[in-house]
Short mmCIF file of C-alpha atoms and ligand atoms in Angstrom, two decimals:
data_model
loop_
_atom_site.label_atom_id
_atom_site.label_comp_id
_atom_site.label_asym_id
_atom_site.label_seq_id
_atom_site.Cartn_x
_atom_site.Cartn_y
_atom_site.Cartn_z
CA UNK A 1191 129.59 77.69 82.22
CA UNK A 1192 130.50 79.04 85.73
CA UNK A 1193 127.09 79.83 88.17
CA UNK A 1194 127.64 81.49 91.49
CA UNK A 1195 125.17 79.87 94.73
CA UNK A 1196 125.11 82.06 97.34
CA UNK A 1197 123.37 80.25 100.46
CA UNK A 1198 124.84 76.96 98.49
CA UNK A 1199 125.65 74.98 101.30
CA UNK A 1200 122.08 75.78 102.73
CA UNK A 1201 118.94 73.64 102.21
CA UNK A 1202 117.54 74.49 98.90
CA UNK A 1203 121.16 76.11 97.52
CA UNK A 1204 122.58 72.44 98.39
CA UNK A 1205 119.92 70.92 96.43
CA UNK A 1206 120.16 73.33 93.75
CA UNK A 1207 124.09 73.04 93.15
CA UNK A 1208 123.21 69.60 92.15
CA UNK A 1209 120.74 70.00 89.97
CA UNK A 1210 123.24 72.01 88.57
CA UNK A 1211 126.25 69.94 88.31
CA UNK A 1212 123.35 67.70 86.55
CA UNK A 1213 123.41 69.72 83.47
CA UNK A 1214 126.83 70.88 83.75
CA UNK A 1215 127.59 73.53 85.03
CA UNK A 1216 130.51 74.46 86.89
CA UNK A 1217 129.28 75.58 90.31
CA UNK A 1218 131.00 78.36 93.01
CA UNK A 1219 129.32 78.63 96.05
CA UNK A 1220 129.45 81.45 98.66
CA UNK A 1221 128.53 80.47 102.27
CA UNK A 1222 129.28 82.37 105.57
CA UNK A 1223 128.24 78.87 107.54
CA UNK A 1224 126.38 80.91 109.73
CA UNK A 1225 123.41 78.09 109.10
CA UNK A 1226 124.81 75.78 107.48
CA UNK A 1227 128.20 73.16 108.07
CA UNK A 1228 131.08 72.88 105.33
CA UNK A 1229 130.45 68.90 105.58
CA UNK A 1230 127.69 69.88 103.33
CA UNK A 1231 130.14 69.90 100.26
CA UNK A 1232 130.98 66.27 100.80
CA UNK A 1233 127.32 65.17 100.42
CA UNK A 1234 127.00 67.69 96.87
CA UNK A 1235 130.67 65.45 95.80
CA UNK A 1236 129.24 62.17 97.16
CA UNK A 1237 126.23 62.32 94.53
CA UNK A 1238 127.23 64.76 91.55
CA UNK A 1239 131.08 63.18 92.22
CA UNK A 1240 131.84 66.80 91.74
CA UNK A 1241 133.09 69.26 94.32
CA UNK A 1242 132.01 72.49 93.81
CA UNK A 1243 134.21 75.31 94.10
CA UNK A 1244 133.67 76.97 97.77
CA UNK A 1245 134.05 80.59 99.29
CA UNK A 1246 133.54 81.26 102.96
CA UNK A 1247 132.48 84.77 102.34
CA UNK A 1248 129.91 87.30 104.79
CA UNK A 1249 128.06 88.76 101.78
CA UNK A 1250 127.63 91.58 104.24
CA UNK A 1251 131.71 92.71 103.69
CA UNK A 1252 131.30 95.10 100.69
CA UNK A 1253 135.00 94.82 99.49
CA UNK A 1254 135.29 91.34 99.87
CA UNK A 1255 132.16 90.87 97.35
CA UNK A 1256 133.79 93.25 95.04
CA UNK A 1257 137.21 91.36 95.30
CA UNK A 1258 135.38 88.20 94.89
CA UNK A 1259 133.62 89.41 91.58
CA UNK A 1260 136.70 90.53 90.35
CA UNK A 1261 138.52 86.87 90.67
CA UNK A 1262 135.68 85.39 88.85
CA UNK A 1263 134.83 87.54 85.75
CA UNK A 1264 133.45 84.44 84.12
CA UNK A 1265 130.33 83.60 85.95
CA UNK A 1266 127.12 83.54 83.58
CA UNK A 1267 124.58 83.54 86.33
CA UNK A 1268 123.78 84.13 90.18
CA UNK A 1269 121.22 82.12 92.26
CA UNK A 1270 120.96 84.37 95.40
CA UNK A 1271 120.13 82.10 98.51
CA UNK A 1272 122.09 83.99 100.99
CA UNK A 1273 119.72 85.32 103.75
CA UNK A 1274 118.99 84.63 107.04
CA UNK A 1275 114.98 82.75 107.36
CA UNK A 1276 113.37 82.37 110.30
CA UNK A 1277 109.81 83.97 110.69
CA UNK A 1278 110.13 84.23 114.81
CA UNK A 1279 113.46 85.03 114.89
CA UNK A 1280 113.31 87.82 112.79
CA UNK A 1281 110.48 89.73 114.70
CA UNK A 1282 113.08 89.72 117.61
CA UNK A 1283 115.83 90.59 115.78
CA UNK A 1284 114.67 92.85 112.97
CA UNK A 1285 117.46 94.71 111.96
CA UNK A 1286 119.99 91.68 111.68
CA UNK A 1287 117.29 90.62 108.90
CA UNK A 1288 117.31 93.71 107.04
CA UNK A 1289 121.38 94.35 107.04
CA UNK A 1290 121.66 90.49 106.54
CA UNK A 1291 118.94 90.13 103.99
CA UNK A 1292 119.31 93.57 102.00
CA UNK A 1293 122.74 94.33 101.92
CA UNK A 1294 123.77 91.19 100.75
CA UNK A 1295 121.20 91.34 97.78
CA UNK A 1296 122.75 94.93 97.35
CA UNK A 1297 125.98 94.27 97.25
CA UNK A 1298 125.90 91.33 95.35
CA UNK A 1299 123.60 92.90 92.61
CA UNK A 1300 126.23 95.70 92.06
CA UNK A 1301 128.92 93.40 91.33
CA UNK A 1302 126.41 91.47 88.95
CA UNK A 1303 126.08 94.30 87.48
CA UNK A 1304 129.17 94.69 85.66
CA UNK A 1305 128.86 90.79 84.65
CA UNK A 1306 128.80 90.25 80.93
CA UNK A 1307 125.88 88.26 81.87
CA UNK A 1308 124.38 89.39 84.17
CA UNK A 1309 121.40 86.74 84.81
CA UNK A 1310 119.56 86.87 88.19
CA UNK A 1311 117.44 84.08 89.96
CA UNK A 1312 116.43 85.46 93.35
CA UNK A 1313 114.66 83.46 96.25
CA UNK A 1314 111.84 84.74 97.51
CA UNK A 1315 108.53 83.13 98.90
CA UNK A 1316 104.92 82.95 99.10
CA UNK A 1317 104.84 84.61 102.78
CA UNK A 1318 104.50 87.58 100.08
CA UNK A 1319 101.33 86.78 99.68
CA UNK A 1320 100.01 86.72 103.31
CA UNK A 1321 96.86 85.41 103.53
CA UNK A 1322 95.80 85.48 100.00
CA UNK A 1323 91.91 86.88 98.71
CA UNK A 1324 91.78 84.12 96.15
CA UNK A 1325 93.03 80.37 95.89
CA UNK A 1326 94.84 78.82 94.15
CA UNK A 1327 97.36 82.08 94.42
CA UNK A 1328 98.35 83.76 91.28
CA UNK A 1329 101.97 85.61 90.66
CA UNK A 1330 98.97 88.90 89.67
CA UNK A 1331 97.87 88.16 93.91
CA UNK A 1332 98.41 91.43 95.26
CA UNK A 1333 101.59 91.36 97.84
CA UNK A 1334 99.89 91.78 101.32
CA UNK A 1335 101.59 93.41 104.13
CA UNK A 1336 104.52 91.48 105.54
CA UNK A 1337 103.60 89.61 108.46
CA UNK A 1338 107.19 89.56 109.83
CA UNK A 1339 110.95 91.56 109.11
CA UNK A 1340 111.75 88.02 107.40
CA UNK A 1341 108.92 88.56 104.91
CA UNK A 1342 109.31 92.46 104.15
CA UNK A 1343 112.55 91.29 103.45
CA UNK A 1344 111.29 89.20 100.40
CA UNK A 1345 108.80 91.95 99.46
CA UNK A 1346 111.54 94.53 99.62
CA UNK A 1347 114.14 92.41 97.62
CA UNK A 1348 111.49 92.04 94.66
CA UNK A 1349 111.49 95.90 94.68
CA UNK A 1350 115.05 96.44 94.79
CA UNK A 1351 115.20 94.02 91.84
CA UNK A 1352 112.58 95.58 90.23
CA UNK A 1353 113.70 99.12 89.94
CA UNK A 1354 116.87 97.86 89.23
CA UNK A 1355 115.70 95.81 86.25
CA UNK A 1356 114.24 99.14 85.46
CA UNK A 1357 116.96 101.26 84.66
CA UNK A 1358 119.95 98.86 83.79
CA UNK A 1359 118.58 96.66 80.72
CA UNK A 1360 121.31 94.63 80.86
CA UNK A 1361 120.27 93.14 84.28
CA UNK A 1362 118.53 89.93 83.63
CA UNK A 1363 116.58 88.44 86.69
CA UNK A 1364 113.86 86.26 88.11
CA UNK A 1365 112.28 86.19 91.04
CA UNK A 1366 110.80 82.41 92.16
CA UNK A 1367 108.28 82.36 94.96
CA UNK A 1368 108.60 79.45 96.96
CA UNK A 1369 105.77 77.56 98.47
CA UNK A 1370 106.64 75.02 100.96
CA UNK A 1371 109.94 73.24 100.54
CA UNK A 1372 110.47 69.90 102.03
CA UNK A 1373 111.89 66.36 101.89
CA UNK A 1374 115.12 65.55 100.93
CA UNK A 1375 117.55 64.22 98.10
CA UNK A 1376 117.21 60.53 97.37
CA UNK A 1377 120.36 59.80 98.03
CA UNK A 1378 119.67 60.83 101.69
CA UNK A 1379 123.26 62.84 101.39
CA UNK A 1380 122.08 66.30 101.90
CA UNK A 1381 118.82 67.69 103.63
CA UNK A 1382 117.73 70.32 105.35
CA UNK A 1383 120.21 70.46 108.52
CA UNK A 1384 118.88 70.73 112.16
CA UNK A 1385 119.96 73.40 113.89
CA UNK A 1386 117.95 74.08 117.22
CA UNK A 1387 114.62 73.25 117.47
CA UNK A 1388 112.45 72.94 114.18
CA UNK A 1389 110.14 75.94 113.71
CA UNK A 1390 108.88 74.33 110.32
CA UNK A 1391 106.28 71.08 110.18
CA UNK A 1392 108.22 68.14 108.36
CA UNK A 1393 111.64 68.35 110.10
CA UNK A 1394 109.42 68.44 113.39
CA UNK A 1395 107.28 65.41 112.50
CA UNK A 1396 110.54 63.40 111.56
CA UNK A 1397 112.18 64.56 114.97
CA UNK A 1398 109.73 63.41 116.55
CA UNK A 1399 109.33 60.14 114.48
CA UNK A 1400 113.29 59.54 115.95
CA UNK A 1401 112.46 60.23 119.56
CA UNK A 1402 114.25 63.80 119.63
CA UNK A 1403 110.50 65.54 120.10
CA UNK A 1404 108.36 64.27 122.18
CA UNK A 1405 105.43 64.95 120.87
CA UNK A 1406 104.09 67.09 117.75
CA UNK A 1407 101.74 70.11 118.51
CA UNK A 1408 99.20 70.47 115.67
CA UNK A 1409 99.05 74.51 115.78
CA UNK A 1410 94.57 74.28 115.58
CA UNK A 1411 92.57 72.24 114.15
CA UNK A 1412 89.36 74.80 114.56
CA UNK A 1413 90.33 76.95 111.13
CA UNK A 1414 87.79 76.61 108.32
CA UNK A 1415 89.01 73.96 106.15
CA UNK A 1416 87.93 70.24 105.63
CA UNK A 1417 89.68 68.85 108.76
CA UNK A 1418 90.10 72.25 110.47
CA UNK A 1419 94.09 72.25 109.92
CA UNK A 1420 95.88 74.69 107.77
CA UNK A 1421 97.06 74.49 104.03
CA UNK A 1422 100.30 74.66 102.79
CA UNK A 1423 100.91 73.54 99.43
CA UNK A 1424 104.45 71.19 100.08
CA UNK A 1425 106.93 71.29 97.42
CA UNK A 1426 109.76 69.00 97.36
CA UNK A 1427 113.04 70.29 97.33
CA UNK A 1428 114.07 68.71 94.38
CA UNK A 1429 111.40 70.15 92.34
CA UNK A 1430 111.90 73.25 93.91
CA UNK A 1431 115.89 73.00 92.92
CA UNK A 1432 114.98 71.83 89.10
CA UNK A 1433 113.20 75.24 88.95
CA UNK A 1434 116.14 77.35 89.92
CA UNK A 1435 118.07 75.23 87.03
CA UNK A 1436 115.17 76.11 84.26
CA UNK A 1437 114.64 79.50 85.17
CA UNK A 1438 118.13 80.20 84.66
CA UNK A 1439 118.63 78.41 81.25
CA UNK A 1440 115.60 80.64 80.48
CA UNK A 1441 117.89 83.74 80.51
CA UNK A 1442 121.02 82.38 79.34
CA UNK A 1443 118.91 81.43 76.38
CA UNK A 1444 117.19 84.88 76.27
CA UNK A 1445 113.79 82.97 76.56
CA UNK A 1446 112.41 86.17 78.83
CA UNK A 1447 110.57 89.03 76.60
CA UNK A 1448 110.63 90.90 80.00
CA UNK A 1449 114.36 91.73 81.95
CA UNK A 1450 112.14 90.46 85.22
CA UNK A 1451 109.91 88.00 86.13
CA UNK A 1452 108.15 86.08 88.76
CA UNK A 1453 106.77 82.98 88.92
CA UNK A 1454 105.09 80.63 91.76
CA UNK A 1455 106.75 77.57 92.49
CA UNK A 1456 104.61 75.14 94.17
CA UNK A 1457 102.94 71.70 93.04
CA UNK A 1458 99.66 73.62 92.83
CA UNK A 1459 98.08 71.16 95.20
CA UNK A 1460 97.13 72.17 98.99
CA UNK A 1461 97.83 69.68 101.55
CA UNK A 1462 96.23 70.46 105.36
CA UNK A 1463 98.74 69.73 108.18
CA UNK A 1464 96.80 66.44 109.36
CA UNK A 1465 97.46 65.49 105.74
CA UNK A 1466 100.78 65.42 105.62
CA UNK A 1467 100.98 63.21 109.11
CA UNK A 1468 98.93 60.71 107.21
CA UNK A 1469 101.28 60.99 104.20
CA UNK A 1470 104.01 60.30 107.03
CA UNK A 1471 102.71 57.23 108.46
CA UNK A 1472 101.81 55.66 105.08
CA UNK A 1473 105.49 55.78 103.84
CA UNK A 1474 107.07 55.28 106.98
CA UNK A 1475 104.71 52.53 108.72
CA UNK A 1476 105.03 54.92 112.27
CA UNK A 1477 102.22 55.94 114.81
CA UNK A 1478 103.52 59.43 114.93
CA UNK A 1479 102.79 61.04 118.43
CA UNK A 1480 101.12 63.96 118.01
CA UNK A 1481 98.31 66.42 119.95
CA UNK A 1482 95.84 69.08 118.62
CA UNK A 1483 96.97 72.46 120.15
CA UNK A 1484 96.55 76.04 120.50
CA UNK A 1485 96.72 78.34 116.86
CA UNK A 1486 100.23 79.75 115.83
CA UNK A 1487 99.59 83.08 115.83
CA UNK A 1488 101.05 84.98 112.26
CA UNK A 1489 99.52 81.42 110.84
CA UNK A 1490 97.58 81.72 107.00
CA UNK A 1491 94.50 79.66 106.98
CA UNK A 1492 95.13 78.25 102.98
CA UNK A 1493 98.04 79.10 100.54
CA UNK A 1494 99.00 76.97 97.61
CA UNK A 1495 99.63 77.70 94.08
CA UNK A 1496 98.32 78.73 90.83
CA UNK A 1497 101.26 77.27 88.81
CA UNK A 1498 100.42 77.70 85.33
CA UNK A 1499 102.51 80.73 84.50
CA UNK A 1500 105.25 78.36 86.26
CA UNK A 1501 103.92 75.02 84.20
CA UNK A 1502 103.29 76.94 80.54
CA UNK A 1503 105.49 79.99 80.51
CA UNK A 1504 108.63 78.91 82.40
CA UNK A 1505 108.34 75.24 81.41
CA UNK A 1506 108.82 73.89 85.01
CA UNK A 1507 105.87 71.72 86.52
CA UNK A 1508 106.72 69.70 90.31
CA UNK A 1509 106.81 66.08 89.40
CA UNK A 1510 107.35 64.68 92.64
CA UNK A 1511 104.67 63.84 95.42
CA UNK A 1512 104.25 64.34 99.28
CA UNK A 1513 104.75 60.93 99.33
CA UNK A 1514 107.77 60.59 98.01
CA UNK A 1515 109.14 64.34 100.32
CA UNK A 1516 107.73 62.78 103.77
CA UNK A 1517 109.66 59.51 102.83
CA UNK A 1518 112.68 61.01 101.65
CA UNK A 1519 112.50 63.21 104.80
CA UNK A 1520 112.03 60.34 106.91
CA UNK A 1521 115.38 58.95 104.70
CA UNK A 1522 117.22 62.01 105.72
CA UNK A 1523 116.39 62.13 109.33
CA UNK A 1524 117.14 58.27 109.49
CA UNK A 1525 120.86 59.36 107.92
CA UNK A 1526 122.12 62.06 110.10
CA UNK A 1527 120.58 59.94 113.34
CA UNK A 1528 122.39 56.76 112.21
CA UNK A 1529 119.22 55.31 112.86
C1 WQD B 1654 103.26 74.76 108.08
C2 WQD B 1654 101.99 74.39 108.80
C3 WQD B 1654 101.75 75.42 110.95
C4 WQD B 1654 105.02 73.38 112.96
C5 WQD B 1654 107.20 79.08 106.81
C6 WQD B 1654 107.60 80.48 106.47
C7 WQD B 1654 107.77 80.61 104.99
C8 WQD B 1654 108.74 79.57 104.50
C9 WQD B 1654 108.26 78.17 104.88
C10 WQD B 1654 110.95 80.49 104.35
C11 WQD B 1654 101.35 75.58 109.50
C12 WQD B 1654 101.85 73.91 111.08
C13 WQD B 1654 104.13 73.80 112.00
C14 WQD B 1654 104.55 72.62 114.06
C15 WQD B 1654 102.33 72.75 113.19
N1 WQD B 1654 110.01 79.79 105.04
N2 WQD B 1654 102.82 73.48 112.11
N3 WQD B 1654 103.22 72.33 114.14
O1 WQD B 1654 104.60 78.72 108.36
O2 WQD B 1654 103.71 77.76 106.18
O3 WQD B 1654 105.96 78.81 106.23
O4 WQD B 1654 108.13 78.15 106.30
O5 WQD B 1654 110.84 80.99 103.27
O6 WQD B 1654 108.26 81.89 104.71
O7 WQD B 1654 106.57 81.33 106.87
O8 WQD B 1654 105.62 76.63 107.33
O9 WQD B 1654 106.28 74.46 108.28
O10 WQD B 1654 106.20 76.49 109.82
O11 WQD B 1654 104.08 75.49 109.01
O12 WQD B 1654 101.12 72.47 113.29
O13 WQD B 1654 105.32 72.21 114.98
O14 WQD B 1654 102.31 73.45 109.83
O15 WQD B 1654 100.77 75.92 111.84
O16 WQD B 1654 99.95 75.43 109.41
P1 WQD B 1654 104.85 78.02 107.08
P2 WQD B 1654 105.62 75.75 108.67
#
């Protein structure tokens, strides 16, 4: 059976392809490279010894979407990366996130449309959520006001889904909000690629572990939690990608009573920021550099997971731990640095 990946050469997509290939499917992915490299296809062939079919393609080009769709009648399912995802970049640039974010999802879900099967897995996130009322956070949480353009784009991508689902009952489609994905594949072959300077905590703690940081800034350590950093709840990508797989076997199997759903994907657990530098320097052996600094402002105090609807109804639960992301991130970093 024939899956499309949009956003497959990306960080999750990449890791999500293979999970893929693992049950065997035949995978297409759709990239535009703008942050991502094509050398990511070797590392998806070097461990599923598979290599996936591959579209350069700007989701953004209406007709060439539509042509695409045409040439490949046969797809059973769509797992919609494609979307541009930086927090600070998009307050700058908002209206490059809203074309790029939601006329891609338009576009694409038109053409889905007239799939026989037309099954939907859509990325979205936590950053829904903004600073939740009560922890662990339930799918029920009500969705705060977006913090950023990058996370109205997520809110607003649920609600196109949504009223879509509405009105075309043949539409199919789940929504999986993502806590915080990190680490890397095992195999150290693919990982979430560098490009600029990190803006996100693990790729900057393992930069700075190789001697391209100097120095980590801690962003606070005056909120009100146990050590006075803040709480993420850290997924590894793996897990996160074994999600994508189940969620989409639940529709291909007509598993869903409801034509769309939503369901948290996190490990349930919240880890504070000094945390997961002493996770680091457990697996790794390092003294990582590091300061305490000023807050980041847009920062959540605590966010992490209520993942039963995720662990009971979806039939997904994370199995691996922030052990085993830092030191396959540390793995990763190690690979692309020849280090
Ligand atoms: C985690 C914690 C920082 C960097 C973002 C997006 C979210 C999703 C995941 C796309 C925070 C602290 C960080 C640093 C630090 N992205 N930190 N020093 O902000 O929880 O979520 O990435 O979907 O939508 O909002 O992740 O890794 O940036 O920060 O102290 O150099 O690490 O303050 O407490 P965040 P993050």
């Amino acid at each position: 059976m024939k899956v499309l990946v949009t956003g497959g050469l990306g960080f999750i997509g990449s890791h999500t392809v293979v999970e893929l290939q693992n049950k065997g499917f035949e995978v297409v992915i759709i990239d535009n490279l703008s942050n991502s490299s094509i050398e990511v296809l070797d590392g998806i062939e070097a461990i599923s010894g598979v290599r996936p079919l591959f579209e350069e393609l700007d989701l953004k080009e209406k007709s060439r979407v539509e042509e695409f769709f045409k040439a490949h009648k046969d797809i059973v399912g769509v797992i919609h990366f494609a979307a541009s995802k930086a927090v600070g970049e998009s307050v700058n640039e908002p209206l490059m996130y809203y074309e790029n974010n939601l006329n891609t999802l338009i576009y694409v879900l038109k053409s889905v449309l007239h799939l026989d099967s037309a099954n939907f897995i859509f990325s979205s996130s936590c950053t829904v959520y903004g600073q939740a009322d009560e922890l662990p956070i339930l799918e029920s949480a009500p969705v705060k006001p977006a913090e950023s353009p990058y996370g109205n784009t997520k809110q607003i991508g649920e609600e196109i889904i949504v009223d879509t689902c509405k009105v075309r009952s043949n539409l199919n489609a789940i929504s999986l909000r993502y806590f915080n994905p990190i680490g890397a594949h095992a195999s150290a072959k693919i990982g979430e690629l560098p490009l600029g300077v990190p803006q996100n905590l693990v790729p900057f703690i393992t930069q700075t572990a190789a001697g391209l940081r100097e120095q980590l800034a801690v962003f606070g350590d005056d909120y009100p939690t146990p050590d006075g950093t803040c709480i993420r709840d850290y997924i590894h990508v793996v897990d996160l990608a074994k999600a994508h797989v189940v969620a989409l076997q639940r529709l291909l199997e007509k598993k869903n009573p409801e034509n769309y759903e939503v369901f948290n994907i996190g490990t349930g657990k919240g880890s504070s920021v000094l945390e997961v530098i002493q996770s680091f320097e457990k697996v790794t052996g390092l003294k990582l550099n590091y300061k305490i600094a000023e807050r980041r402002a847009g920062d959540v105090i605590q966010a992490f997971a209520d993942t039963s609807k995720s662990n009971e109804v979806l039939g997904w639960k994370a199995e691996l731990s922030l052990d085993d992301a830092m030191e396959s991130a540390w793995k990763w970093e190690k690979h692309i640095r020849n280090i």
